[in-house]
């Protein structure tokens, strides 16, 4: 697959802002909050979530469609974003979106490392990997499959299952992912009740997979 190279563009920025975005010193921050990681391998851990605006993938079941347009989210100094963690006991950040790898995340992870905060990312893997990560959760999407580097470096593969055809996609993605990655199937929330029995049966049949549930939604926390 041909590597994408920063095709996503923020509008209306002056040259200086464009340069700062390229350098990862300014990022469109949609929201940030301290909570528990609800899903995947790190479920249950307290973490400071940093949600960046911008995504050009367009999953029809996306539950954060308001993140898609990066231009409506305030460009924020990366130093200030990380400074927000000072108010909490955060030992880890989860960088998510949108698709956070649209942006250069080197500065953000360097700042975390200086504060001994662990760095976790949730990504579709469709943009080149930047940043220094303690945990990469690769959640591939059919509309724009991951770059090879993401498959090679993922610590966790998390496939969202919306209907029974998605099991085939999950297996295809697992084949492309490095052999050490933890494999998760997660029910798409709006189809949760309908698809859960099939997921349970599937994992019993193919036990290399584990289930990931969006426990934060059960707990009614962000
Ligand atoms: Fe939504 Fe994530 Fe799909 Fe983008 S990749 S459309 S943020 S679910």
mmCIF file of C-alpha atoms and ligand atoms in Angstrom:
data_model
loop_
_atom_site.group_PDB
_atom_site.id
_atom_site.type_symbol
_atom_site.label_atom_id
_atom_site.label_comp_id
_atom_site.label_asym_id
_atom_site.label_seq_id
_atom_site.Cartn_x
_atom_site.Cartn_y
_atom_site.Cartn_z
ATOM 1 C CA UNK A 1 0.000 0.000 0.000
ATOM 2 C CA UNK A 2 1.270 3.456 -0.814
ATOM 3 C CA UNK A 3 2.162 5.539 2.235
ATOM 4 C CA UNK A 4 -0.081 8.529 2.843
ATOM 5 C CA UNK A 5 1.825 11.650 3.569
ATOM 6 C CA UNK A 6 -0.106 14.274 5.488
ATOM 7 C CA UNK A 7 -2.941 14.639 2.992
ATOM 8 C CA UNK A 8 -5.158 15.997 5.724
ATOM 9 C CA UNK A 9 -5.019 19.793 5.782
ATOM 10 C CA UNK A 10 -6.266 22.266 8.343
ATOM 11 C CA UNK A 11 -7.855 25.324 6.747
ATOM 12 C CA UNK A 12 -7.275 29.002 7.267
ATOM 13 C CA UNK A 13 -3.922 28.789 9.034
ATOM 14 C CA UNK A 14 -1.146 31.286 8.471
ATOM 15 C CA UNK A 15 2.359 30.097 7.551
ATOM 16 C CA UNK A 16 3.555 30.201 11.130
ATOM 17 C CA UNK A 17 0.617 28.151 12.400
ATOM 18 C CA UNK A 18 1.099 25.634 9.583
ATOM 19 C CA UNK A 19 4.723 25.283 10.555
ATOM 20 C CA UNK A 20 3.895 24.786 14.237
ATOM 21 C CA UNK A 21 1.299 22.132 13.333
ATOM 22 C CA UNK A 22 3.860 20.362 11.102
ATOM 23 C CA UNK A 23 6.287 20.382 14.023
ATOM 24 C CA UNK A 24 3.656 19.037 16.405
ATOM 25 C CA UNK A 25 3.830 22.148 18.584
ATOM 26 C CA UNK A 26 0.192 23.056 17.947
ATOM 27 C CA UNK A 27 -2.563 20.434 17.847
ATOM 28 C CA UNK A 28 -6.350 20.721 17.390
ATOM 29 C CA UNK A 29 -7.518 19.652 20.828
ATOM 30 C CA UNK A 30 -11.124 18.506 20.868
ATOM 31 C CA UNK A 31 -11.218 17.516 24.532
ATOM 32 C CA UNK A 32 -9.087 16.112 27.305
ATOM 33 C CA UNK A 33 -10.134 14.461 30.535
ATOM 34 C CA UNK A 34 -8.902 12.170 33.265
ATOM 35 C CA UNK A 35 -10.772 8.894 33.427
ATOM 36 C CA UNK A 36 -10.293 5.133 33.268
ATOM 37 C CA UNK A 37 -9.326 3.443 30.029
ATOM 38 C CA UNK A 38 -12.484 1.515 29.278
ATOM 39 C CA UNK A 39 -11.421 -0.848 26.503
ATOM 40 C CA UNK A 40 -8.667 -3.061 25.175
ATOM 41 C CA UNK A 41 -5.529 -4.297 26.904
ATOM 42 C CA UNK A 42 -5.205 -1.377 29.323
ATOM 43 C CA UNK A 43 -8.816 -1.545 30.522
ATOM 44 C CA UNK A 44 -9.232 -0.313 34.059
ATOM 45 C CA UNK A 45 -6.127 1.891 34.178
ATOM 46 C CA UNK A 46 -6.500 5.540 35.068
ATOM 47 C CA UNK A 47 -5.347 7.670 32.152
ATOM 48 C CA UNK A 48 -5.518 11.210 30.871
ATOM 49 C CA UNK A 49 -7.293 11.169 27.502
ATOM 50 C CA UNK A 50 -6.265 13.618 24.807
ATOM 51 C CA UNK A 51 -8.686 13.635 21.890
ATOM 52 C CA UNK A 52 -7.447 15.398 18.770
ATOM 53 C CA UNK A 53 -9.828 16.614 16.083
ATOM 54 C CA UNK A 54 -9.581 15.440 12.478
ATOM 55 C CA UNK A 55 -10.446 12.193 10.740
ATOM 56 C CA UNK A 56 -10.957 11.483 7.035
ATOM 57 C CA UNK A 57 -11.961 7.826 7.291
ATOM 58 C CA UNK A 58 -15.705 8.113 7.734
ATOM 59 C CA UNK A 59 -16.788 4.920 9.530
ATOM 60 C CA UNK A 60 -20.601 5.006 9.396
ATOM 61 C CA UNK A 61 -20.866 3.761 12.993
ATOM 62 C CA UNK A 62 -18.335 6.261 14.373
ATOM 63 C CA UNK A 63 -19.388 7.463 17.841
ATOM 64 C CA UNK A 64 -17.251 10.633 17.703
ATOM 65 C CA UNK A 65 -18.333 12.119 14.386
ATOM 66 C CA UNK A 66 -17.960 15.556 15.944
ATOM 67 C CA UNK A 67 -14.200 14.917 15.870
ATOM 68 C CA UNK A 68 -14.021 14.618 12.077
ATOM 69 C CA UNK A 69 -13.641 18.285 11.216
ATOM 70 C CA UNK A 70 -10.373 19.386 12.788
ATOM 71 C CA UNK A 71 -11.042 23.005 11.880
ATOM 72 C CA UNK A 72 -13.669 23.426 14.576
ATOM 73 C CA UNK A 73 -11.324 22.372 17.368
ATOM 74 C CA UNK A 74 -9.023 24.903 18.983
ATOM 75 C CA UNK A 75 -5.407 24.752 17.936
ATOM 76 C CA UNK A 76 -3.684 24.319 21.262
ATOM 77 C CA UNK A 77 -0.069 24.564 22.290
ATOM 78 C CA UNK A 78 1.204 21.020 22.920
ATOM 79 C CA UNK A 79 3.047 22.170 26.050
ATOM 80 C CA UNK A 80 -0.261 23.448 27.445
ATOM 81 C CA UNK A 81 -2.010 20.177 26.576
ATOM 82 C CA UNK A 82 0.480 18.184 28.606
ATOM 83 C CA UNK A 83 0.492 20.774 31.396
ATOM 84 C CA UNK A 84 -3.183 19.930 31.938
ATOM 85 C CA UNK A 85 -2.085 16.566 33.357
ATOM 86 C CA UNK A 86 -0.492 18.404 36.323
ATOM 87 C CA UNK A 87 -3.855 18.627 38.076
ATOM 88 C CA UNK A 88 -4.158 14.857 38.213
ATOM 89 C CA UNK A 89 -2.216 11.788 39.271
ATOM 90 C CA UNK A 90 -2.006 10.692 35.635
ATOM 91 C CA UNK A 91 0.570 7.992 35.029
ATOM 92 C CA UNK A 92 -0.544 7.436 31.442
ATOM 93 C CA UNK A 93 -2.026 9.404 28.581
ATOM 94 C CA UNK A 94 -4.230 7.904 25.875
ATOM 95 C CA UNK A 95 -3.996 9.885 22.656
ATOM 96 C CA UNK A 96 -7.036 9.336 20.495
ATOM 97 C CA UNK A 97 -9.285 11.092 18.029
ATOM 98 C CA UNK A 98 -10.371 11.427 15.379
ATOM 99 C CA UNK A 99 -7.219 9.987 13.904
ATOM 100 C CA UNK A 100 -4.352 11.346 16.000
ATOM 101 C CA UNK A 101 -1.601 10.271 13.601
ATOM 102 C CA UNK A 102 -2.704 12.926 11.144
ATOM 103 C CA UNK A 103 -0.354 15.036 13.275
ATOM 104 C CA UNK A 104 3.269 14.915 14.256
ATOM 105 C CA UNK A 105 3.109 13.554 17.816
ATOM 106 C CA UNK A 106 6.838 13.579 18.594
ATOM 107 C CA UNK A 107 6.701 16.664 20.817
ATOM 108 C CA UNK A 108 3.646 15.453 22.690
ATOM 109 C CA UNK A 109 5.214 12.109 23.591
ATOM 110 C CA UNK A 110 8.588 13.714 24.426
ATOM 111 C CA UNK A 111 6.825 15.975 26.915
ATOM 112 C CA UNK A 112 5.065 12.972 28.465
ATOM 113 C CA UNK A 113 8.309 11.024 28.730
ATOM 114 C CA UNK A 114 9.941 13.950 30.548
ATOM 115 C CA UNK A 115 7.172 13.704 33.130
ATOM 116 C CA UNK A 116 7.420 9.902 33.272
ATOM 117 C CA UNK A 117 3.918 9.578 31.915
ATOM 118 C CA UNK A 118 3.319 6.483 29.831
ATOM 119 C CA UNK A 119 2.138 7.078 26.281
ATOM 120 C CA UNK A 120 -0.688 5.060 24.754
ATOM 121 C CA UNK A 121 -2.242 5.694 21.345
ATOM 122 C CA UNK A 122 -5.438 4.522 19.664
ATOM 123 C CA UNK A 123 -5.081 4.697 15.912
ATOM 124 C CA UNK A 124 -6.458 3.365 12.664
ATOM 125 C CA UNK A 125 -2.838 3.196 11.469
ATOM 126 C CA UNK A 126 -3.639 4.961 8.227
ATOM 127 C CA UNK A 127 -1.107 7.779 8.693
ATOM 128 C CA UNK A 128 2.646 7.441 9.304
ATOM 129 C CA UNK A 129 3.573 6.717 12.887
ATOM 130 C CA UNK A 130 5.154 9.555 14.856
ATOM 131 C CA UNK A 131 5.786 9.738 18.597
ATOM 132 C CA UNK A 132 7.426 7.450 21.110
ATOM 133 C CA UNK A 133 4.776 5.027 22.373
ATOM 134 C CA UNK A 134 4.597 2.634 25.271
ATOM 135 C CA UNK A 135 1.458 1.098 23.831
ATOM 136 C CA UNK A 136 0.023 1.171 20.332
ATOM 137 C CA UNK A 137 -3.554 0.036 19.936
ATOM 138 C CA UNK A 138 -4.205 -0.486 16.246
ATOM 139 C CA UNK A 139 -7.867 -0.426 15.342
ATOM 140 C CA UNK A 140 -7.984 -0.959 11.574
ATOM 141 C CA UNK A 141 -10.815 0.346 9.454
ATOM 142 C CA UNK A 142 -12.058 -1.197 6.206
ATOM 143 C CA UNK A 143 -12.315 2.149 4.437
ATOM 144 C CA UNK A 144 -8.624 2.939 4.883
ATOM 145 C CA UNK A 145 -6.402 0.084 5.923
ATOM 146 C CA UNK A 146 -3.309 0.602 8.068
ATOM 147 C CA UNK A 147 0.188 1.226 6.787
ATOM 148 C CA UNK A 148 2.583 -1.711 7.217
ATOM 149 C CA UNK A 149 4.545 0.075 9.954
ATOM 150 C CA UNK A 150 1.428 0.133 12.132
ATOM 151 C CA UNK A 151 0.941 -3.614 11.724
ATOM 152 C CA UNK A 152 4.613 -4.167 12.574
ATOM 153 C CA UNK A 153 4.631 -1.994 15.700
ATOM 154 C CA UNK A 154 1.164 -2.568 17.168
ATOM 155 C CA UNK A 155 1.048 -3.948 20.708
ATOM 156 C CA UNK A 156 -2.642 -4.627 20.350
ATOM 157 C CA UNK A 157 -4.966 -5.219 17.430
ATOM 158 C CA UNK A 158 -8.536 -4.216 18.237
ATOM 159 C CA UNK A 159 -11.092 -4.983 15.563
ATOM 160 C CA UNK A 160 -14.548 -3.469 15.901
ATOM 161 C CA UNK A 161 -17.209 -5.964 14.874
ATOM 162 C CA UNK A 162 -20.436 -4.469 13.570
ATOM 163 C CA UNK A 163 -21.772 -7.512 11.723
ATOM 164 C CA UNK A 164 -20.786 -11.113 11.031
ATOM 165 C CA UNK A 165 -18.758 -10.211 7.913
ATOM 166 C CA UNK A 166 -16.362 -8.356 10.178
ATOM 167 C CA UNK A 167 -14.927 -11.621 11.551
ATOM 168 C CA UNK A 168 -13.360 -12.256 8.155
ATOM 169 C CA UNK A 169 -11.878 -8.758 8.219
ATOM 170 C CA UNK A 170 -10.563 -9.426 11.736
ATOM 171 C CA UNK A 171 -8.730 -12.565 10.588
ATOM 172 C CA UNK A 172 -7.299 -10.767 7.575
ATOM 173 C CA UNK A 173 -6.030 -7.978 9.841
ATOM 174 C CA UNK A 174 -4.573 -10.461 12.342
ATOM 175 C CA UNK A 175 -2.548 -12.091 9.557
ATOM 176 C CA UNK A 176 -1.008 -8.741 8.689
ATOM 177 C CA UNK A 177 -0.198 -7.829 12.299
ATOM 178 C CA UNK A 178 3.008 -8.798 14.095
ATOM 179 C CA UNK A 179 2.793 -12.092 15.975
ATOM 180 C CA UNK A 180 3.294 -10.552 19.448
ATOM 181 C CA UNK A 181 0.261 -8.286 19.295
ATOM 182 C CA UNK A 182 -2.666 -9.032 21.595
ATOM 183 C CA UNK A 183 -5.799 -9.696 19.557
ATOM 184 C CA UNK A 184 -9.131 -8.182 20.560
ATOM 185 C CA UNK A 185 -12.590 -8.181 19.087
ATOM 186 C CA UNK A 186 -14.865 -5.395 20.304
ATOM 187 C CA UNK A 187 -18.584 -5.170 19.608
ATOM 188 C CA UNK A 188 -19.617 -1.941 17.930
ATOM 189 C CA UNK A 189 -21.663 -0.216 20.616
ATOM 190 C CA UNK A 190 -24.876 0.420 18.673
ATOM 191 C CA UNK A 191 -25.017 -3.283 17.669
ATOM 192 C CA UNK A 192 -23.773 -4.522 21.001
ATOM 193 C CA UNK A 193 -26.757 -6.626 22.073
ATOM 194 C CA UNK A 194 -27.251 -8.097 18.613
ATOM 195 C CA UNK A 195 -23.638 -9.045 17.876
ATOM 196 C CA UNK A 196 -22.364 -10.031 21.337
ATOM 197 C CA UNK A 197 -23.519 -13.692 21.245
ATOM 198 C CA UNK A 198 -21.743 -14.207 17.894
ATOM 199 C CA UNK A 199 -18.564 -12.646 19.284
ATOM 200 C CA UNK A 200 -18.642 -14.887 22.344
ATOM 201 C CA UNK A 201 -19.082 -17.972 20.156
ATOM 202 C CA UNK A 202 -16.366 -16.825 17.783
ATOM 203 C CA UNK A 203 -13.805 -16.349 20.551
ATOM 204 C CA UNK A 204 -14.666 -19.742 22.045
ATOM 205 C CA UNK A 205 -13.968 -21.215 18.632
ATOM 206 C CA UNK A 206 -10.821 -19.122 17.949
ATOM 207 C CA UNK A 207 -9.292 -18.485 21.366
ATOM 208 C CA UNK A 208 -6.343 -16.464 20.094
ATOM 209 C CA UNK A 209 -8.851 -13.588 20.308
ATOM 210 C CA UNK A 210 -10.048 -11.870 23.483
ATOM 211 C CA UNK A 211 -13.086 -9.685 23.909
ATOM 212 C CA UNK A 212 -12.824 -5.956 24.503
ATOM 213 C CA UNK A 213 -15.896 -4.275 25.931
ATOM 214 C CA UNK A 214 -16.395 -0.537 26.207
ATOM 215 C CA UNK A 215 -16.611 -0.714 29.983
ATOM 216 C CA UNK A 216 -16.587 3.093 30.310
ATOM 217 C CA UNK A 217 -20.004 3.099 28.621
ATOM 218 C CA UNK A 218 -21.345 0.635 31.201
ATOM 219 C CA UNK A 219 -19.839 2.782 33.951
ATOM 220 C CA UNK A 220 -21.248 5.936 32.321
ATOM 221 C CA UNK A 221 -17.893 7.680 32.461
ATOM 222 C CA UNK A 222 -16.233 9.481 29.531
HETATM 223 FE FE1 LIG B 1 -14.548 7.588 13.768
HETATM 224 FE FE2 LIG B 1 -12.251 6.389 14.382
HETATM 225 FE FE3 LIG B 1 -13.583 5.697 12.132
HETATM 226 FE FE4 LIG B 1 -12.372 8.086 12.317
HETATM 227 S S1 LIG B 1 -11.383 6.050 12.356
HETATM 228 S S2 LIG B 1 -14.420 7.685 11.514
HETATM 229 S S3 LIG B 1 -12.707 8.611 14.478
HETATM 230 S S4 LIG B 1 -14.262 5.403 14.259
#
